Coordinates of C-alpha atoms and ligand atoms in Angstrom, one line a residue:
N1 CA 150.1 -12.9 115.1
A2 CA 153.4 -11.6 116.4
G3 CA 153.8 -14.5 118.9
R4 CA 153.8 -17.1 116.2
K5 CA 156.4 -18.3 113.8
K6 CA 156.0 -17.2 110.2
I7 CA 156.2 -19.5 107.2
A8 CA 156.4 -18.0 103.8
L9 CA 155.7 -20.2 100.7
I10 CA 157.1 -18.8 97.5
G11 CA 155.0 -20.5 94.8
A12 CA 151.4 -21.3 95.6
G13 CA 151.0 -24.1 93.0
M14 CA 150.4 -27.8 93.8
I15 CA 153.2 -28.2 96.3
G16 CA 152.8 -24.7 97.7
G17 CA 149.1 -25.3 98.5
T18 CA 149.8 -28.7 100.0
L19 CA 152.6 -27.1 102.1
A20 CA 150.2 -24.5 103.4
H21 CA 147.6 -27.1 104.4
L22 CA 150.2 -29.2 106.2
A23 CA 151.8 -26.3 108.0
A24 CA 148.4 -25.0 109.1
K25 CA 147.2 -28.4 110.3
K26 CA 150.4 -28.7 112.3
E27 CA 150.1 -25.1 113.6
M28 CA 153.7 -24.5 112.7
G29 CA 153.0 -20.7 112.5
D30 CA 151.2 -18.2 110.4
I31 CA 151.4 -18.8 106.6
V32 CA 152.0 -16.4 103.7
L33 CA 151.4 -17.8 100.2
F34 CA 153.2 -15.8 97.6
D35 CA 152.8 -16.3 93.8
I36 CA 153.1 -14.1 90.7
A37 CA 149.7 -15.3 89.5
E38 CA 147.2 -12.8 90.7
G39 CA 144.3 -13.9 92.8
M40 CA 145.4 -17.5 92.9
P41 CA 147.4 -17.4 96.2
Q42 CA 144.6 -15.2 97.7
G43 CA 142.0 -17.7 96.6
K44 CA 143.9 -20.7 98.0
A45 CA 144.5 -18.8 101.2
L46 CA 140.8 -18.3 101.7
D47 CA 140.0 -21.9 100.9
L48 CA 142.6 -23.1 103.3
S49 CA 141.5 -20.7 106.0
Q50 CA 138.1 -22.2 105.8
C51 CA 139.6 -25.6 106.7
G52 CA 140.4 -24.1 110.1
P53 CA 137.0 -24.3 111.7
V54 CA 136.6 -28.0 110.6
E55 CA 140.1 -29.1 111.4
G56 CA 140.4 -26.8 114.4
F57 CA 143.7 -25.1 113.8
D58 CA 144.8 -21.6 114.8
A59 CA 146.9 -20.3 111.9
S60 CA 146.4 -17.2 109.8
I61 CA 146.8 -18.0 106.1
T62 CA 147.1 -15.1 103.6
G63 CA 147.8 -14.9 99.9
T64 CA 149.9 -12.2 98.3
N65 CA 151.7 -11.0 95.1
D66 CA 153.9 -8.7 97.1
Y67 CA 157.3 -9.7 98.4
A68 CA 157.0 -7.2 101.3
D69 CA 154.5 -9.6 102.9
I70 CA 157.2 -12.3 103.5
A71 CA 159.1 -9.9 105.8
G72 CA 160.1 -11.5 109.1
A73 CA 159.6 -15.1 107.8
D74 CA 161.3 -17.7 110.0
V75 CA 161.1 -20.4 107.2
I76 CA 160.7 -19.9 103.5
I77 CA 159.9 -22.8 101.2
V78 CA 160.4 -22.1 97.5
T79 CA 158.5 -24.0 94.8
A80 CA 158.2 -21.1 92.3
G81 CA 158.8 -22.1 88.7
V82 CA 157.5 -24.8 86.4
P83 CA 157.3 -28.5 87.0
R84 CA 157.9 -31.3 84.5
K85 CA 155.5 -32.6 81.9
P86 CA 155.8 -36.2 80.5
G87 CA 158.9 -36.6 78.4
M88 CA 160.8 -33.8 80.1
S89 CA 163.8 -34.3 82.3
R90 CA 164.3 -32.0 85.4
D91 CA 167.2 -30.4 83.5
D92 CA 164.9 -29.2 80.8
L93 CA 163.5 -26.8 83.4
L94 CA 166.9 -25.1 83.9
G95 CA 166.6 -21.9 81.9
I96 CA 163.1 -20.8 82.9
N97 CA 163.5 -21.8 86.6
L98 CA 166.9 -20.0 86.8
S99 CA 165.3 -16.7 86.0
V100 CA 162.6 -17.5 88.6
M101 CA 165.3 -18.1 91.2
K102 CA 166.8 -14.8 90.5
A103 CA 163.6 -12.9 91.3
V104 CA 162.9 -15.1 94.3
G105 CA 166.5 -14.7 95.6
E106 CA 166.3 -11.0 95.4
G107 CA 162.9 -10.9 97.1
I108 CA 164.3 -13.0 100.0
K109 CA 167.5 -10.9 100.2
T110 CA 165.4 -7.7 100.5
H111 CA 162.6 -8.8 102.8
A112 CA 163.6 -11.9 104.8
P113 CA 167.4 -12.3 104.9
D114 CA 167.2 -14.1 108.3
A115 CA 165.0 -17.0 107.2
F116 CA 165.9 -20.6 106.8
V117 CA 165.2 -21.3 103.1
I118 CA 164.2 -24.7 101.7
C119 CA 164.3 -24.9 97.9
I120 CA 162.2 -27.5 96.0
T121 CA 162.3 -26.1 92.5
N122 CA 163.9 -28.3 89.9
P123 CA 166.5 -29.0 88.7
L124 CA 167.0 -29.1 92.5
D125 CA 170.8 -29.1 93.0
A126 CA 171.4 -26.3 90.5
M127 CA 168.4 -24.2 91.6
V128 CA 169.3 -24.3 95.3
W129 CA 172.8 -23.2 94.4
A130 CA 171.5 -20.4 92.3
L131 CA 169.0 -19.3 94.9
R132 CA 171.9 -19.1 97.5
E133 CA 173.9 -17.1 95.0
F134 CA 171.1 -14.7 94.2
S135 CA 169.9 -14.3 97.8
G136 CA 173.4 -13.9 99.3
L137 CA 172.3 -15.8 102.4
P138 CA 174.8 -17.9 104.3
A139 CA 175.1 -21.4 102.9
N140 CA 173.9 -23.0 106.2
K141 CA 170.6 -21.2 105.8
V142 CA 169.8 -22.3 102.3
V143 CA 169.1 -26.0 101.6
G144 CA 167.4 -28.1 99.0
M145 CA 164.7 -30.7 99.6
A146 CA 165.2 -33.9 97.6
G147 CA 166.8 -36.6 99.8
V148 CA 163.9 -36.8 102.2
L149 CA 161.6 -37.5 99.3
D150 CA 163.9 -39.8 97.5
S151 CA 164.5 -41.8 100.6
A152 CA 160.8 -41.9 101.3
R153 CA 160.2 -43.4 97.8
F154 CA 163.0 -45.9 98.4
A155 CA 161.5 -46.8 101.9
T156 CA 158.0 -47.2 100.4
F157 CA 159.3 -49.7 97.8
L158 CA 161.4 -51.6 100.3
A159 CA 158.4 -51.9 102.7
W160 CA 156.3 -53.2 99.9
E161 CA 159.0 -55.8 98.9
F162 CA 159.6 -57.0 102.4
D163 CA 156.0 -56.8 103.4
C164 CA 156.8 -54.7 106.5
S165 CA 155.6 -51.4 108.0
V166 CA 157.1 -48.3 106.4
R167 CA 157.7 -47.1 110.0
D168 CA 160.5 -49.7 110.4
V169 CA 162.3 -48.7 107.2
N170 CA 165.2 -46.2 107.2
A171 CA 166.3 -45.8 103.6
F172 CA 169.3 -43.9 102.5
V173 CA 169.9 -41.9 99.3
L174 CA 172.9 -39.8 98.4
G175 CA 173.8 -37.5 95.5
G176 CA 172.0 -35.3 93.1
H177 CA 168.2 -35.3 92.7
G178 CA 168.1 -36.8 89.2
D179 CA 168.4 -40.2 87.6
T180 CA 172.0 -40.3 88.8
M181 CA 171.0 -40.3 92.5
V182 CA 172.6 -42.9 94.6
P183 CA 170.3 -45.1 96.8
V184 CA 172.6 -46.8 99.3
L185 CA 171.4 -50.2 100.2
S186 CA 174.2 -50.9 102.7
Y187 CA 173.1 -47.9 104.9
S188 CA 169.4 -48.7 104.5
T189 CA 167.9 -50.7 107.3
I190 CA 164.7 -52.4 108.4
S191 CA 164.4 -52.2 112.2
G192 CA 168.1 -51.8 112.3
I193 CA 168.8 -54.9 110.1
P194 CA 170.8 -53.8 107.0
V195 CA 168.7 -54.4 103.9
P196 CA 171.2 -56.7 102.2
D197 CA 171.2 -59.0 105.3
L198 CA 167.4 -59.1 105.5
A199 CA 167.3 -59.8 101.7
K200 CA 169.4 -62.9 102.4
I201 CA 167.1 -64.0 105.2
K202 CA 164.0 -63.4 103.1
G203 CA 165.4 -64.8 99.9
V204 CA 165.1 -61.5 98.0
D205 CA 167.8 -61.7 95.3
A206 CA 170.2 -58.9 94.2
G207 CA 168.4 -58.4 90.9
R208 CA 165.2 -57.6 92.7
L209 CA 167.0 -55.1 94.9
D210 CA 168.5 -53.5 91.8
E211 CA 165.0 -53.1 90.4
I212 CA 163.9 -51.3 93.6
V213 CA 167.0 -49.0 93.4
D214 CA 166.1 -48.3 89.8
R215 CA 162.5 -47.5 90.5
T216 CA 163.6 -45.1 93.3
R217 CA 165.9 -43.3 90.8
K218 CA 163.0 -42.9 88.4
G219 CA 160.3 -42.4 91.1
G220 CA 159.5 -38.8 90.1
G221 CA 159.2 -39.7 86.4
E222 CA 156.9 -42.6 87.1
I223 CA 154.4 -40.2 88.8
V224 CA 154.8 -37.5 86.0
G225 CA 154.0 -40.2 83.5
L226 CA 150.8 -41.1 85.3
L227 CA 149.6 -37.6 86.2
K228 CA 150.4 -36.2 82.8
T229 CA 149.8 -32.5 83.8
G230 CA 152.5 -32.0 86.4
S231 CA 154.7 -33.7 89.0
A232 CA 154.4 -35.2 92.5
Y233 CA 153.3 -32.8 95.2
Y234 CA 152.0 -34.6 98.3
A235 CA 155.2 -36.4 99.3
P236 CA 157.5 -33.5 98.2
A237 CA 155.4 -31.2 100.4
T238 CA 155.4 -33.4 103.5
S239 CA 159.2 -34.0 103.1
A240 CA 159.9 -30.2 103.1
I241 CA 157.7 -29.8 106.2
A242 CA 159.8 -32.4 108.0
M243 CA 162.9 -30.3 107.3
A244 CA 161.1 -27.0 108.4
E245 CA 160.0 -28.7 111.7
A246 CA 163.6 -29.9 112.3
Y247 CA 164.8 -26.2 112.0
L248 CA 161.9 -24.7 114.0
G249 CA 162.2 -27.3 116.8
D250 CA 166.0 -27.4 116.8
Q251 CA 165.6 -31.2 116.4
K252 CA 169.1 -31.9 115.2
R253 CA 167.6 -34.5 112.8
I254 CA 170.0 -36.1 110.4
L255 CA 168.1 -35.8 107.1
P256 CA 169.3 -36.4 103.6
C257 CA 169.2 -33.0 101.8
A258 CA 170.9 -30.9 99.2
A259 CA 173.4 -29.1 101.4
Y260 CA 176.4 -27.0 100.6
V261 CA 179.4 -29.3 100.7
E262 CA 182.9 -28.1 100.9
G263 CA 185.8 -30.5 101.6
K264 CA 183.7 -33.7 102.2
Y265 CA 182.8 -36.5 99.8
G266 CA 185.5 -35.1 97.5
V267 CA 183.2 -32.2 96.8
D268 CA 184.4 -28.6 96.8
G269 CA 181.7 -26.0 96.9
L270 CA 178.6 -27.7 95.5
Y271 CA 175.1 -28.4 96.7
V272 CA 174.6 -32.1 96.7
G273 CA 172.5 -34.7 98.5
V274 CA 174.2 -35.7 101.8
P275 CA 173.1 -36.5 105.3
A276 CA 172.9 -33.2 107.1
V277 CA 172.1 -32.1 110.7
I278 CA 169.2 -29.7 110.8
G279 CA 168.7 -27.6 113.9
A280 CA 168.2 -24.0 115.0
G281 CA 171.5 -23.1 113.2
G282 CA 170.1 -24.3 109.9
I283 CA 172.4 -26.9 108.3
E284 CA 174.6 -27.5 111.3
D285 CA 176.8 -30.2 109.9
V286 CA 177.3 -32.6 107.0
V287 CA 177.9 -36.2 108.0
E288 CA 180.5 -37.9 105.8
I289 CA 179.9 -41.7 105.8
E290 CA 182.2 -44.3 104.3
L291 CA 181.2 -45.5 100.9
S292 CA 182.2 -48.6 98.9
D293 CA 184.2 -48.0 95.7
E294 CA 181.1 -48.5 93.6
E295 CA 179.0 -46.1 95.7
A296 CA 181.8 -43.5 95.6
A297 CA 182.0 -43.9 91.9
N298 CA 178.2 -43.5 91.5
L299 CA 178.4 -40.4 93.7
K300 CA 181.0 -38.9 91.5
V301 CA 178.8 -39.4 88.4
S302 CA 176.0 -37.6 90.3
T303 CA 178.2 -34.7 91.4
D304 CA 179.7 -34.3 87.9
A305 CA 176.1 -34.1 86.6
V306 CA 175.4 -31.3 89.1
E307 CA 178.5 -29.5 88.2
E308 CA 177.6 -29.6 84.6
L309 CA 174.3 -27.9 85.4
L310 CA 176.0 -25.1 87.3
E311 CA 178.2 -24.4 84.3
A312 CA 175.0 -24.2 82.2
C313 CA 173.6 -21.7 84.8
K314 CA 176.7 -19.6 84.6
G315 CA 176.4 -19.6 80.8
L316 CA 172.8 -18.3 81.1
D317 CA 173.4 -15.6 83.8
S318 CA 176.7 -13.8 83.8
S319 CA 176.2 -12.6 87.4
L320 CA 176.8 -16.3 88.5
A321 CA 180.0 -16.8 86.6
Ligands
A3D1 P1 153.1 -25.7 90.1 O1 151.9 -26.3 90.6 O2 153.2 -25.3 88.6 O3 153.5 -24.4 91.0 C1 154.5 -23.6 90.7 C2 154.0 -22.2 91.0 O4 155.1 -21.2 90.8 C3 152.9 -21.7 90.1 O5 151.8 -21.4 90.8 C4 153.5 -20.5 89.4 O6 152.5 -19.4 89.2 C5 154.5 -20.0 90.4 N1 155.6 -19.2 89.8 C6 156.1 -19.2 88.6 N2 157.0 -18.2 88.5 C7 157.1 -17.6 89.7 C8 157.8 -16.5 90.2 N3 158.7 -15.8 89.4 N4 157.6 -16.1 91.5 C9 156.7 -16.8 92.2 N5 156.0 -17.8 91.8 C10 156.1 -18.2 90.5 O7 154.4 -26.7 90.3 P2 154.6 -27.7 91.6 O8 154.1 -27.0 92.8 O9 154.0 -29.0 91.2 O10 156.1 -27.9 91.5 C11 157.0 -26.8 91.9 C12 158.4 -27.1 91.6 O11 158.9 -28.1 92.4 C13 158.7 -27.5 90.1 O12 159.9 -26.9 89.7 C14 159.0 -29.0 90.3 O13 159.8 -29.6 89.3 C15 159.6 -29.1 91.6 N6 159.6 -30.4 92.3 C16 160.7 -30.8 93.0 C17 160.7 -32.0 93.7 C18 161.9 -32.4 94.4 O14 162.0 -33.4 95.0 C19 163.1 -31.5 94.4 C20 159.6 -32.8 93.7 C21 158.5 -32.4 93.0 C22 158.5 -31.2 92.3

């Protein structure tokens, strides 16, 4: 339908299928599910199309194994690759997912160079960087989803601890999407009240807050350990959809995401988790907040870890060096 937006989902696995369902329900546009597995995206597209009469949405959903079908996409969300199994770190996925990003980046470059591209594939901060390199798109049009999810995990745990509605929690996470991520308590609020202040009022001690921060950092691994066959997909999908809606609706939302940072936070040319403004221009700005010495030091550990992964990528693919 030419009058509608077009959303292309590269990777039609657990997150890809959930993304398609959410995008259709929200009538964000027509949806193309791409995967290398033959039949699977077509099958999921049929199944999802048949939700339409029950849920009452107007969206065409098609499955494909041909990159030509993503032509003209307004938004592309990339989940192609492999997820973690118990005992694996995100970094263990580097080699295999780097070659996937090469194929995906070239597909996007050829068929949909004007899209806003949201990468979810892990290890996130390295994969979004590689996808930008391989696709050749401008850095403001390629972004990684991690911070919205990590801060949603943080917010969930805070709401449980303070026995309040998740709607009143605004939780803040910086840095890479890994165990070195930096949940920032001082910028996290509950109905505008900084969490450390509310903790004093409610008698929640610092040790308990540290436990919540730690659980947030390891939030993905906790779910991998329980699922055993893969990683989280509902909350990752809904987080990426929020970013896509911010772009399509020119919402100017400030969302934590893996954005290309140059000359802020002491970072020079890296993708790292920062608060970024998402509107019709893609990533329109990166907001640099003031950090305590400890937070800044933690962020440095996190960005150093990202940099190490990029070096590993360059070692694996000489075209990146
Ligand atoms: P899964 O259900 O395995 O889906 C991945 C899909 O990618 C499969 O259907 C594969 O067939 C497909 N695929 C593999 N290679 C290619 C290729 N070259 N081109 C196109 N498709 C391909 O995994 P999932 O959906 O659960 O997770 C997808 C990715 O997201 C993994 O790398 C996860 O680690 C990552 N992930 C990231 C977050 C973040 O917060 C950043 C959270 C959860 C998962």
